[in-house]
Amino acid sequence: MRNGKYSVLIVEDQAMPAQLFEHFVRSSEKYELAANINSAAFAEVYCMGGKVDLILVDVVTADGASGLDAAEKIKAKYPKVKIVIVTSMPECSYIKRAKKIGVEGFWYKETSKEPILSLMDRVMNGEKVYPDGLPPVKLGLAFSTEFTDRELTILREITGGFSNQEIAEKYGIALNTVKNHVANMLLKTGFRNRIELAVRAREAGIVIMERTEDDI
Amino acid sequence: MTFLTSPDVLQKAIQVVYALLIITGIVNVFLSVMRKVKPIYVVLACITLALAFFSALFLHWEMYETSDGFPYSLAARIVRLPLWVLLTYTVLLATTCVTGLVMLHFYGKTRLSATSLKESLDSLSTGVCFAETNGLPRLVNVRMNELCMAATGKSLLNADSFWTALTDGNVATGGTAVQTGDNPMVKFEDGRVFSFSRYERRMAKKTMYEMIAVDITEEYALSLDLQEKNAELSEFNRRMRLYGEKIDEYTAEKEALEAKIHIHDELGKLLLTTSKCLRGKPSAQEKRDLLRMWRGDLEAFGVFGKDRKRDSYRELMQAAKTIGVKIIFDGIRPTGKRATKIVVTAVVECMTNTVSHSKGNKMYVTINECGASFELIIKNNGFPPAEEIKEGGGLSSLRALVEREGGTMIVKSLPEFELKIILPQGGIL
C-alpha cells in the first residue's frame, strides 16, 4: 500500500474490459493503477517489484497466457499479493482451479451482481469472495448445472474436436461409456446431435477446451 | 423224423424259407458293401448268404443221395439229420439274416453318407469349397459354384485359380472387387456382397484348403454408412477446432458490447444526476465530484473504436523496467506468434532468475538467423551461478514449449549463465 492506496495490476487482453477496470480503479480513492497489461506472462514480473497489492486477471489473456497459471505461480512466490480472477465464461473448471490455487476472489463479468469495486474491497479486507455457484446457463432444455462433472468433462473434449474414441482413450474409460454420456446430454438438452450440443455449449462458454501452449 | 421222412408240404416250406434267406443274404451283402460297414460285417453277411445258399442246395440234392463223394455225402447227411436240428438251424440262420437286414437298414439312417453331406452343404446360403493344394476341388456346394460362375463366368473347376482371381480383384464379368488381398470381398450385380476366406486344413493326412464365402451385404452397407458418418464427424471435429479459435473473437465482441452497455447506463445516470444538480445549487465539492465522474466516463467513452494494440516486446521492456532491469536486444525480433511467445517466455523466466539469484539489472538478448534455424541467446550481468542450475518448473515448462516446436534448449551455468534456444524457422518466425 502506498499513499493510502492499494496498487492494482490489471491483466486483461480485451480493450473494453481493460479500460473499464482501469476506469474503476482510477475513479476509486482506495486504489491506484500499477499497470494495465495484456498478457498474464508478465504478471509475475510486476509482482517482483513488490509494488502490486492486488491483481485483476482474466483467465485467458494475450498469446494464450493463462491467468490461472500465472496466479498459481504468483501465489507460490508472493502469497501476500491478492488475486481476483475475472471471466465472462461460466466454464466450471475455472472456479474449481481458482479455489485450489487459493486466489482470493472470483468474479463473473456478466452475471455477478456485486460490483467489482465492492468485491475488491472485501478481498482487501481479508475475505475470500466466490460466487455461490456457477452461473446457470441455459443449454437447450437444460441448465448447465444439471450436468455431472463427467458429462462436462466429455463435453469439453467434444468442443475441442475430439472423437469418442480419443476421449475414451484419454480418460481410460470404455467407448460405450462415452457414448452413453453423450446420449444423456442430448436427452437433457433436447439437441438433435453432438454437433449442435458442442456448438451451443461452446457459444455459451459452459466448457472451454484449454488450448495447448502452441495454439496461440 | 428227418427232412426226408417229413411231409412234402413241410419240405417245400423249408425250401421256400431258404430261398427267402438267400434273397435276404444277397440284400445284406449288397447293403453292407454300399454302406461301407466294417469288413467283419461284410464277411458275416457273405457267410450267412453262403450258408443259406448251400443249405438250400443240399436240401434240394436229395435225388443224388445214391451218389458218393463230396458234396453228395454231406447233403445226404444233412437230409438225414433229425428234423428238429434242421429246423433249429434254419431258425437261427433266419434270425441272423433278418437281424442283419434290420441293422443295415438303421445303419443307413444313423450314419452320414457322402450324398447326405453334399445335400446338406448345398442347402447352405454360405459358399463352401474343399480343394486340394493343387486346386482340384473335392467338395463344392451349389452356392460356391454359383458365386464362381457369377464372378468369373466359369464353373469352379480349379479352386486355386478362383482364389487367385478373388485376391487379385479379377472379377470383371459379374462383380466388383470391393476388397482384395487375404480377405477379398466382391459385390455382385444383384447387389449382394460376399466375403471370401481360405483356411488350410489337415484331413486324412493331406493338406486341403477350405474356402468359405459369406453373405455380408447388410454389414457392408452398414460399414459404408459408418464410413460416411465418420467422415462427417472428422469434418465436424475439424470445424469445431476452428470454431474454438473464432469463438474468442465472438467473446471479445460480446464483452465489448457489455462494456458499452455499462457505459451507456453510467452516462444515463450521470445525465440524470447532472440535470438534478444543475436545477439546484450545487456546492463546489458537488461540482468537483460531478466533473470527476464526467471525466471518468468520457475517458471510458474514448475507448470505443480503439484497438488495444499489442506489442509483446514493448510490454516486456516495460515490465522489466518496473523491476529495474534493462533488456538489451540484439538482432532480429521474430514477429510470428509462436516465436514471440518463446522469446517472451524465455526472457521472463531468465529475468526472474536475474533479479532473484544473480542480483543483476541487465539482460542481453541476442537473436540470430543461422541457416534454417534461429538462435536465441540470453545472458545477464550480476553474480554467476554457484553451481550447476537444476531446472525447476519455469525452465522445464520453457523446455517443453521449445521442444514442442522442434527446437532445442541448452542451459549453461558455468562460468556464467547462458540460455540458448535453437528453433527451426519453418514459418515460426
CSV table of C-alpha atoms in Angstrom, one decimal, chain A residues 115-204:
chain,number,residue,atom,x,y,z
A,115,PRO,CA,-19.8,-4.6,-8.4
A,116,ILE,CA,-16.2,-5.3,-8.9
A,117,LEU,CA,-15.1,-2.5,-6.6
A,118,SER,CA,-17.1,-3.9,-3.8
A,119,LEU,CA,-15.6,-7.3,-4.4
A,120,MET,CA,-12.1,-5.7,-4.4
A,121,ASP,CA,-12.8,-4.0,-1.1
A,122,ARG,CA,-13.9,-7.3,0.5
A,123,VAL,CA,-10.9,-9.1,-0.8
A,124,MET,CA,-8.5,-6.5,0.6
A,125,ASN,CA,-10.3,-6.8,3.9
A,126,GLY,CA,-9.3,-10.4,4.0
A,127,GLU,CA,-12.3,-12.1,2.7
A,128,LYS,CA,-12.4,-14.8,0.1
A,129,VAL,CA,-15.2,-13.9,-2.3
A,130,TYR,CA,-16.5,-16.6,-4.6
A,131,PRO,CA,-19.9,-16.8,-6.3
A,132,ASP,CA,-22.3,-19.3,-4.6
A,133,GLY,CA,-22.3,-21.5,-7.6
A,134,LEU,CA,-21.7,-21.5,-11.3
A,135,PRO,CA,-24.0,-19.1,-13.1
A,136,PRO,CA,-26.7,-21.4,-14.6
A,137,VAL,CA,-26.6,-21.2,-18.3
A,138,LYS,CA,-29.4,-22.4,-20.4
A,139,LEU,CA,-28.3,-25.1,-22.9
A,140,GLY,CA,-31.3,-26.3,-24.9
A,141,LEU,CA,-33.9,-27.6,-22.5
A,142,ALA,CA,-31.4,-27.9,-19.6
A,143,PHE,CA,-29.3,-25.7,-17.4
A,144,SER,CA,-25.6,-26.2,-17.2
A,145,THR,CA,-26.0,-27.0,-13.5
A,146,GLU,CA,-27.8,-30.2,-14.4
A,147,PHE,CA,-24.8,-31.8,-16.0
A,148,THR,CA,-22.5,-34.1,-14.0
A,149,ASP,CA,-18.8,-33.4,-13.7
A,150,ARG,CA,-18.0,-36.3,-16.1
A,151,GLU,CA,-20.5,-35.1,-18.6
A,152,LEU,CA,-19.0,-31.6,-18.6
A,153,THR,CA,-15.5,-33.2,-19.0
A,154,ILE,CA,-16.6,-35.1,-22.0
A,155,LEU,CA,-18.5,-32.1,-23.4
A,156,ARG,CA,-15.3,-30.1,-23.1
A,157,GLU,CA,-13.4,-32.6,-25.1
A,158,ILE,CA,-16.1,-32.7,-27.8
A,159,THR,CA,-15.9,-28.9,-28.2
A,160,GLY,CA,-12.2,-29.4,-28.6
A,161,GLY,CA,-12.9,-31.5,-31.7
A,162,PHE,CA,-12.0,-34.9,-30.2
A,163,SER,CA,-13.7,-38.1,-31.2
A,164,ASN,CA,-15.4,-40.5,-28.8
A,165,GLN,CA,-12.6,-43.0,-29.2
A,166,GLU,CA,-10.0,-40.3,-28.4
A,167,ILE,CA,-11.9,-39.2,-25.3
A,168,ALA,CA,-12.3,-42.8,-24.1
A,169,GLU,CA,-8.5,-43.4,-24.5
A,170,LYS,CA,-7.6,-40.1,-22.8
A,171,TYR,CA,-9.7,-40.8,-19.7
A,172,GLY,CA,-9.3,-44.6,-19.7
A,173,ILE,CA,-13.0,-45.3,-19.9
A,174,ALA,CA,-14.9,-47.5,-22.3
A,175,LEU,CA,-16.1,-46.2,-25.6
A,176,ASN,CA,-19.7,-47.1,-24.8
A,177,THR,CA,-19.4,-45.1,-21.6
A,178,VAL,CA,-18.5,-42.0,-23.6
A,179,LYS,CA,-21.4,-42.6,-25.9
A,180,ASN,CA,-23.8,-43.0,-23.0
A,181,HIS,CA,-22.7,-39.7,-21.5
A,182,VAL,CA,-23.2,-38.0,-24.9
A,183,ALA,CA,-26.6,-39.6,-25.2
A,184,ASN,CA,-27.6,-38.4,-21.8
A,185,MET,CA,-26.6,-34.9,-22.6
A,186,LEU,CA,-28.6,-35.0,-25.8
A,187,LEU,CA,-31.5,-36.2,-23.8
A,188,LYS,CA,-31.2,-33.5,-21.3
A,189,THR,CA,-30.8,-30.7,-23.7
A,190,GLY,CA,-33.1,-31.9,-26.5
A,191,PHE,CA,-30.4,-31.3,-29.1
A,192,ARG,CA,-30.5,-33.5,-32.2
A,193,ASN,CA,-26.9,-34.4,-32.4
A,194,ARG,CA,-23.5,-33.8,-30.8
A,195,ILE,CA,-22.6,-31.1,-33.3
A,196,GLU,CA,-25.5,-29.0,-32.1
A,197,LEU,CA,-24.6,-29.8,-28.5
A,198,ALA,CA,-20.9,-28.9,-28.9
A,199,VAL,CA,-21.6,-25.7,-30.8
A,200,ARG,CA,-24.1,-24.4,-28.3
A,201,ALA,CA,-22.0,-25.4,-25.3
A,202,ARG,CA,-19.0,-23.6,-26.7
A,203,GLU,CA,-21.1,-20.5,-27.5
A,204,ALA,CA,-22.5,-20.5,-24.0
